[in-house]
CSV table of C-alpha atoms in Angstrom, one decimal:
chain,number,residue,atom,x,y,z
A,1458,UNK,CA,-14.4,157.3,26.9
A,1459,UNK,CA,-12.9,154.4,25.6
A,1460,UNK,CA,-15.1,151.8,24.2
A,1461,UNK,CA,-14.2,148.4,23.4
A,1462,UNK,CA,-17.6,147.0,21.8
A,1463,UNK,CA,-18.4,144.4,18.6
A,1464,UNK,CA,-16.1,141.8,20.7
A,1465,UNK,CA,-17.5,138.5,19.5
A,1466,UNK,CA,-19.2,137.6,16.3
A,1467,UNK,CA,-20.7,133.3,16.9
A,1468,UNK,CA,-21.0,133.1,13.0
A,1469,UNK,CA,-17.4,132.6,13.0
A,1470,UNK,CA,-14.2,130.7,14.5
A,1471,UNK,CA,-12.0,133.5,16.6
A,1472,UNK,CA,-8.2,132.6,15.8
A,1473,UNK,CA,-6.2,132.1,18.9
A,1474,UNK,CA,-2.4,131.8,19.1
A,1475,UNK,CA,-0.8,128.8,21.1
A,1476,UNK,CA,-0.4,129.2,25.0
A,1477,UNK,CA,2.4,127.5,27.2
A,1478,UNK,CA,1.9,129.1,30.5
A,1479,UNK,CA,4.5,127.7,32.7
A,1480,UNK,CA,2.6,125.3,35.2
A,1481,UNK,CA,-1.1,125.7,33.7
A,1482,UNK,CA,-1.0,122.9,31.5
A,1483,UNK,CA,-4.2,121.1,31.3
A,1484,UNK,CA,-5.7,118.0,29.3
A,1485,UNK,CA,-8.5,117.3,27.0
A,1486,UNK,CA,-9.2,118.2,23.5
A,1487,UNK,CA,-10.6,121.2,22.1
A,1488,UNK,CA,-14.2,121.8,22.0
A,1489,UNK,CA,-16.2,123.8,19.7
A,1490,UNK,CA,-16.4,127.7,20.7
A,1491,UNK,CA,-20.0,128.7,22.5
A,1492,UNK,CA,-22.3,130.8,21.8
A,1493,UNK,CA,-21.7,134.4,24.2
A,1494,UNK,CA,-22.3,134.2,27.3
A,1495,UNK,CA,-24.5,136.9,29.1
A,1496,UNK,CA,-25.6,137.7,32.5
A,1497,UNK,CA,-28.3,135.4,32.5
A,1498,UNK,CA,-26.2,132.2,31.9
A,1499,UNK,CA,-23.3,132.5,33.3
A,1500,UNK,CA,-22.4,129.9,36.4
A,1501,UNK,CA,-19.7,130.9,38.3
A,1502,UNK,CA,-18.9,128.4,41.2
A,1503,UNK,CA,-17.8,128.4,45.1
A,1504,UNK,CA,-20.4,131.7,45.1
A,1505,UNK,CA,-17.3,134.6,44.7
A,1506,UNK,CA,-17.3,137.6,46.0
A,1507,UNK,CA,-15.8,139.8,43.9
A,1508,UNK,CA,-13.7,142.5,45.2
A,1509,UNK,CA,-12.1,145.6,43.9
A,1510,UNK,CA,-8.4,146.2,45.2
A,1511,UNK,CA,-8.5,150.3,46.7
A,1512,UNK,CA,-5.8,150.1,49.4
A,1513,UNK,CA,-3.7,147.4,51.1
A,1514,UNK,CA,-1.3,146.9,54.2
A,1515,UNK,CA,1.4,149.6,53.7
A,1516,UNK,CA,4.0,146.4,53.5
A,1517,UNK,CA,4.7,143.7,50.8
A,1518,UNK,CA,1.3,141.3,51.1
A,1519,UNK,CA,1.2,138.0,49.2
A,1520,UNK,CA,-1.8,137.4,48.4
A,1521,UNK,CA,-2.6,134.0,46.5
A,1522,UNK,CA,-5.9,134.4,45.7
A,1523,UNK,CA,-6.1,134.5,41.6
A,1524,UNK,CA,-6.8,138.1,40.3
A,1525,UNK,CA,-8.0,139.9,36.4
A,1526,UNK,CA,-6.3,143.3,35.6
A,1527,UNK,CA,-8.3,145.1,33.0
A,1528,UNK,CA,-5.3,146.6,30.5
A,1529,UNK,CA,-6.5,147.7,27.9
A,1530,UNK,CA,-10.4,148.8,26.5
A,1531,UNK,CA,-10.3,150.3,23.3
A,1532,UNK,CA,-9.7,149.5,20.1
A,1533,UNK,CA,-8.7,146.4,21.7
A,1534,UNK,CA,-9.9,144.8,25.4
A,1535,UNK,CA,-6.7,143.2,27.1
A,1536,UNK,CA,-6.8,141.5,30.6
A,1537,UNK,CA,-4.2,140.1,32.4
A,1538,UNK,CA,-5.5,136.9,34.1
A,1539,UNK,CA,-2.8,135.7,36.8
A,1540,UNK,CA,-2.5,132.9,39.9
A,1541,UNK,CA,-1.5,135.2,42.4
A,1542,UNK,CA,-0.3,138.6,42.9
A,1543,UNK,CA,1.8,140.5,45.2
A,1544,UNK,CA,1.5,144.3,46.6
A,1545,UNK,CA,4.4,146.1,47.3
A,1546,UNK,CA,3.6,149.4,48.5
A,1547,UNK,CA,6.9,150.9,49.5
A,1548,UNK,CA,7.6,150.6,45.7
A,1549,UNK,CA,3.9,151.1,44.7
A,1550,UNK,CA,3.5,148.1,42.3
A,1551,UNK,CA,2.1,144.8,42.1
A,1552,UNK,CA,3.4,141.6,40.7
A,1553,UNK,CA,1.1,139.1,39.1
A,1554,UNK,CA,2.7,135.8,38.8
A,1555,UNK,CA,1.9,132.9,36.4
A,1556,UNK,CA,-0.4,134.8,34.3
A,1557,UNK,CA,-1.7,134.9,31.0
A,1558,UNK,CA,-2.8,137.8,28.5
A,1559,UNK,CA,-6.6,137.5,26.8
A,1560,UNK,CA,-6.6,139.8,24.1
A,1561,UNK,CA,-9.6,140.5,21.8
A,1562,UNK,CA,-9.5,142.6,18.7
A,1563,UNK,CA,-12.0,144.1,15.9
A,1564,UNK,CA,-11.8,141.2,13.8
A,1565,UNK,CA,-12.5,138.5,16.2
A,1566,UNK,CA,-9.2,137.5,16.9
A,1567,UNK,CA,-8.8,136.3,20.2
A,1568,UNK,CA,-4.8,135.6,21.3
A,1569,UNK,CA,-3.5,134.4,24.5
A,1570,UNK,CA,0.4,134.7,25.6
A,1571,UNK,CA,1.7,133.6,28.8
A,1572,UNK,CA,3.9,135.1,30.8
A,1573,UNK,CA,5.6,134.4,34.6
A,1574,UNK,CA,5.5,137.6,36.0
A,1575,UNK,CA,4.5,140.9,35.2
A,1576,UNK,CA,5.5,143.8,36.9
A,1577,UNK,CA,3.0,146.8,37.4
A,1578,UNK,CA,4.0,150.0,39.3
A,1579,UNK,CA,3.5,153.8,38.4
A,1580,UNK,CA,5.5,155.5,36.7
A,1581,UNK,CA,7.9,158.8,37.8
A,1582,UNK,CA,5.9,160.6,35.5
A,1583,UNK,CA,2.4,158.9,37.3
A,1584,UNK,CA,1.5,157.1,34.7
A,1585,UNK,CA,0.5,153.0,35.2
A,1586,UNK,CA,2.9,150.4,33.1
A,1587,UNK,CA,3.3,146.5,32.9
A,1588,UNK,CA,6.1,145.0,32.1
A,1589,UNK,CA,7.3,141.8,31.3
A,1590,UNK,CA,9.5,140.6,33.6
A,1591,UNK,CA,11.1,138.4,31.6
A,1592,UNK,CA,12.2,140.3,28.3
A,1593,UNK,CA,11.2,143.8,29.9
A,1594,UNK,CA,8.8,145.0,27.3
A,1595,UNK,CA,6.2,147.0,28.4
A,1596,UNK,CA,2.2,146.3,27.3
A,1597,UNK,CA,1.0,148.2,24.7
A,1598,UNK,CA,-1.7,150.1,26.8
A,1599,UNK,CA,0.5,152.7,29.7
A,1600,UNK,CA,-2.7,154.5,31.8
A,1601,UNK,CA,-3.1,157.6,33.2
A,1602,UNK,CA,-5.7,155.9,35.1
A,1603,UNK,CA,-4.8,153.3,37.9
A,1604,UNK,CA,-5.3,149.9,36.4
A,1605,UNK,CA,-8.5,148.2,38.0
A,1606,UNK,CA,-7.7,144.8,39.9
A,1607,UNK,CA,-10.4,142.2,40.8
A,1608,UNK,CA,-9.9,139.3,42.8
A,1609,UNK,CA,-11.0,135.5,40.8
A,1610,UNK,CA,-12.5,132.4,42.6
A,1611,UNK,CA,-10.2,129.6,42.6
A,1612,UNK,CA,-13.2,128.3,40.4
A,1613,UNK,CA,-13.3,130.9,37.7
A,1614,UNK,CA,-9.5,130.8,37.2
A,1615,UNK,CA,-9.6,126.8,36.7
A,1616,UNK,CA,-12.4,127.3,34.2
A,1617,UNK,CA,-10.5,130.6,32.3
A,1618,UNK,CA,-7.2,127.8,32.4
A,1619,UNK,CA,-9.3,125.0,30.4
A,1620,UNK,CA,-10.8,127.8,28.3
A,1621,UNK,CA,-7.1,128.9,27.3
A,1622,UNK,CA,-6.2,125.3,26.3
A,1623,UNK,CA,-9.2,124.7,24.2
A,1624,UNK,CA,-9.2,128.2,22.6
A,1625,UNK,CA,-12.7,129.2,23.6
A,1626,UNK,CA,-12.3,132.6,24.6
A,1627,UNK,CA,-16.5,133.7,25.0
A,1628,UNK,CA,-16.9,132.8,28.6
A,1629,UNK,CA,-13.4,134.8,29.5
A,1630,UNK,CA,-14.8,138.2,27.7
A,1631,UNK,CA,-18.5,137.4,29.5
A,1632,UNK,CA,-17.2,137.5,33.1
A,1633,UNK,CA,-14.7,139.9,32.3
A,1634,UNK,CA,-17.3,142.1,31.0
A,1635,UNK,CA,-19.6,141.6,34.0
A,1636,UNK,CA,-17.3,142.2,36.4
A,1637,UNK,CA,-15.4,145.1,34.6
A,1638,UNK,CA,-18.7,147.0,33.8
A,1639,UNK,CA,-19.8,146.9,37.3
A,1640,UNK,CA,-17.0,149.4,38.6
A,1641,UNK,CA,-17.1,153.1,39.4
A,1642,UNK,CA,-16.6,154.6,35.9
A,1643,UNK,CA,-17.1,151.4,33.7
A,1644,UNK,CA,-20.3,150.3,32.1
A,1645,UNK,CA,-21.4,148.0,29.9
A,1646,UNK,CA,-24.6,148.6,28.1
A,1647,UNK,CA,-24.8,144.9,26.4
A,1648,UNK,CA,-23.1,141.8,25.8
A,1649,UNK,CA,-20.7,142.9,23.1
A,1650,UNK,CA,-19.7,146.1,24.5
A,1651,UNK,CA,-17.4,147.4,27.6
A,1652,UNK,CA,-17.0,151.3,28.7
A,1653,UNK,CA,-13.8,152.9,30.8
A,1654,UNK,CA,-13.0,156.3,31.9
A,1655,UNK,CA,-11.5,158.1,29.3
A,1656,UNK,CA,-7.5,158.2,30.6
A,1657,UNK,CA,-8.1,154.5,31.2
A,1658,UNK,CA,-4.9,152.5,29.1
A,1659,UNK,CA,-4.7,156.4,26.8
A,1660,UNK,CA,-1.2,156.5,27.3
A,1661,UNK,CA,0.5,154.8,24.9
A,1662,UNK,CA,2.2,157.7,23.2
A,1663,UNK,CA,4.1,159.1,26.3
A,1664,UNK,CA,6.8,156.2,26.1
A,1665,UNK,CA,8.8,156.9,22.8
A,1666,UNK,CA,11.4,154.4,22.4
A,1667,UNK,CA,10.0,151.9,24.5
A,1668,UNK,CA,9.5,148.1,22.8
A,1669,UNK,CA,5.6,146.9,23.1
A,1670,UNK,CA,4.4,143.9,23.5
């Protein structure tokens, strides 16, 4: 099962790379990073409801409501945060447009990237990719399992923008975690640690050749 746990340590400073996500510019300076968030402090406004995406329309739907895509859980967590994203089920994909990456690691590193538009579909051989629309590299984290998509309050994704800008990454990771760990097959037993199904983003090794992000 892969386990992505020890994700934040408060007795020191995570180092983030600079963002530019095209239109997500926002002001202020930066502010001190927070202590964890858990379960039992965690406001989330406009009172979402969270949704997981199982089936859609059999067309192209637009939808514009702002989405997470869990992509990766072990050694690393990786989530895909984006405006809006569009299903294409003739072609069995999904497009997530003006998004950004949150990426944790071991050492408590936290980097964000942004990127336009990635693609995801399933691969001939039914494994799940995204891609990079722009230079066409693939993410580092190919599943056997389908990548699990929830659905952000317009809220939520205002507050994950701000956190981007001022490089405090806690209360990304805390909803992420809470909303990730409540899925069929996910759990999360405390604060620093998140569970998947054991083909979720296991794939890596069946695209030789292939540039990573």
């Amino acid at each position: 099962m892969p386990v992505f746990t020890g994700a934040m340590k408060t007795s020191h400073q995570p180092v983030c790379e600079s963002i530019d996500i095209p239109a997500l510019k926002t002001s202020g300076t930066n502010r001190a990073c927070r202590p964890i968030l858990d379960s039992s402090n965690i406001s989330i406004p406009t009172s979402p409801s969270f949704r997981r995406v199982d089936q859609l329309p059999r067309a192209a739907v637009g939808i514009e409501s702002p989405c997470a895509l869990l992509l990766e859980n072990g050694p690393f967590f990786s989530v895909l945060v984006a405006r809006e994203v569009e299903w294409v089920s003739l072609e069995y994909r999904w497009k997530l447009r003006l998004a950004f990456q949150f990426k944790l690691t071991r050492s408590d590193e936290a980097i964000f990237r942004g990127f336009p538009e990635v693609d995801v579909s399933r691969h001939r051989s039914g494994i799940w990719v995204a891609k990079d629309c722009e230079s066409h590299r693939l993410f580092s984290s190919p599943s056997f399992e389908p990548y699990r998509l929830v659905f952000l309050p317009t809220g939520v994704y205002e507050i994950f923008r701000e956190d981007t800008k001022s490089h405090t990454p806690e209360r990304i990771w805390a909803c992420c975690r809470l909303l990730f760990g409540r899925l069929p097959g996910f759990y999360s037993p405390d604060k620093d640690t998140l569970m998947a199904p054991d083909d979720y983003a296991a794939a890596g090794n069946w695209f030789p050749g292939h540039e990573f992000l």
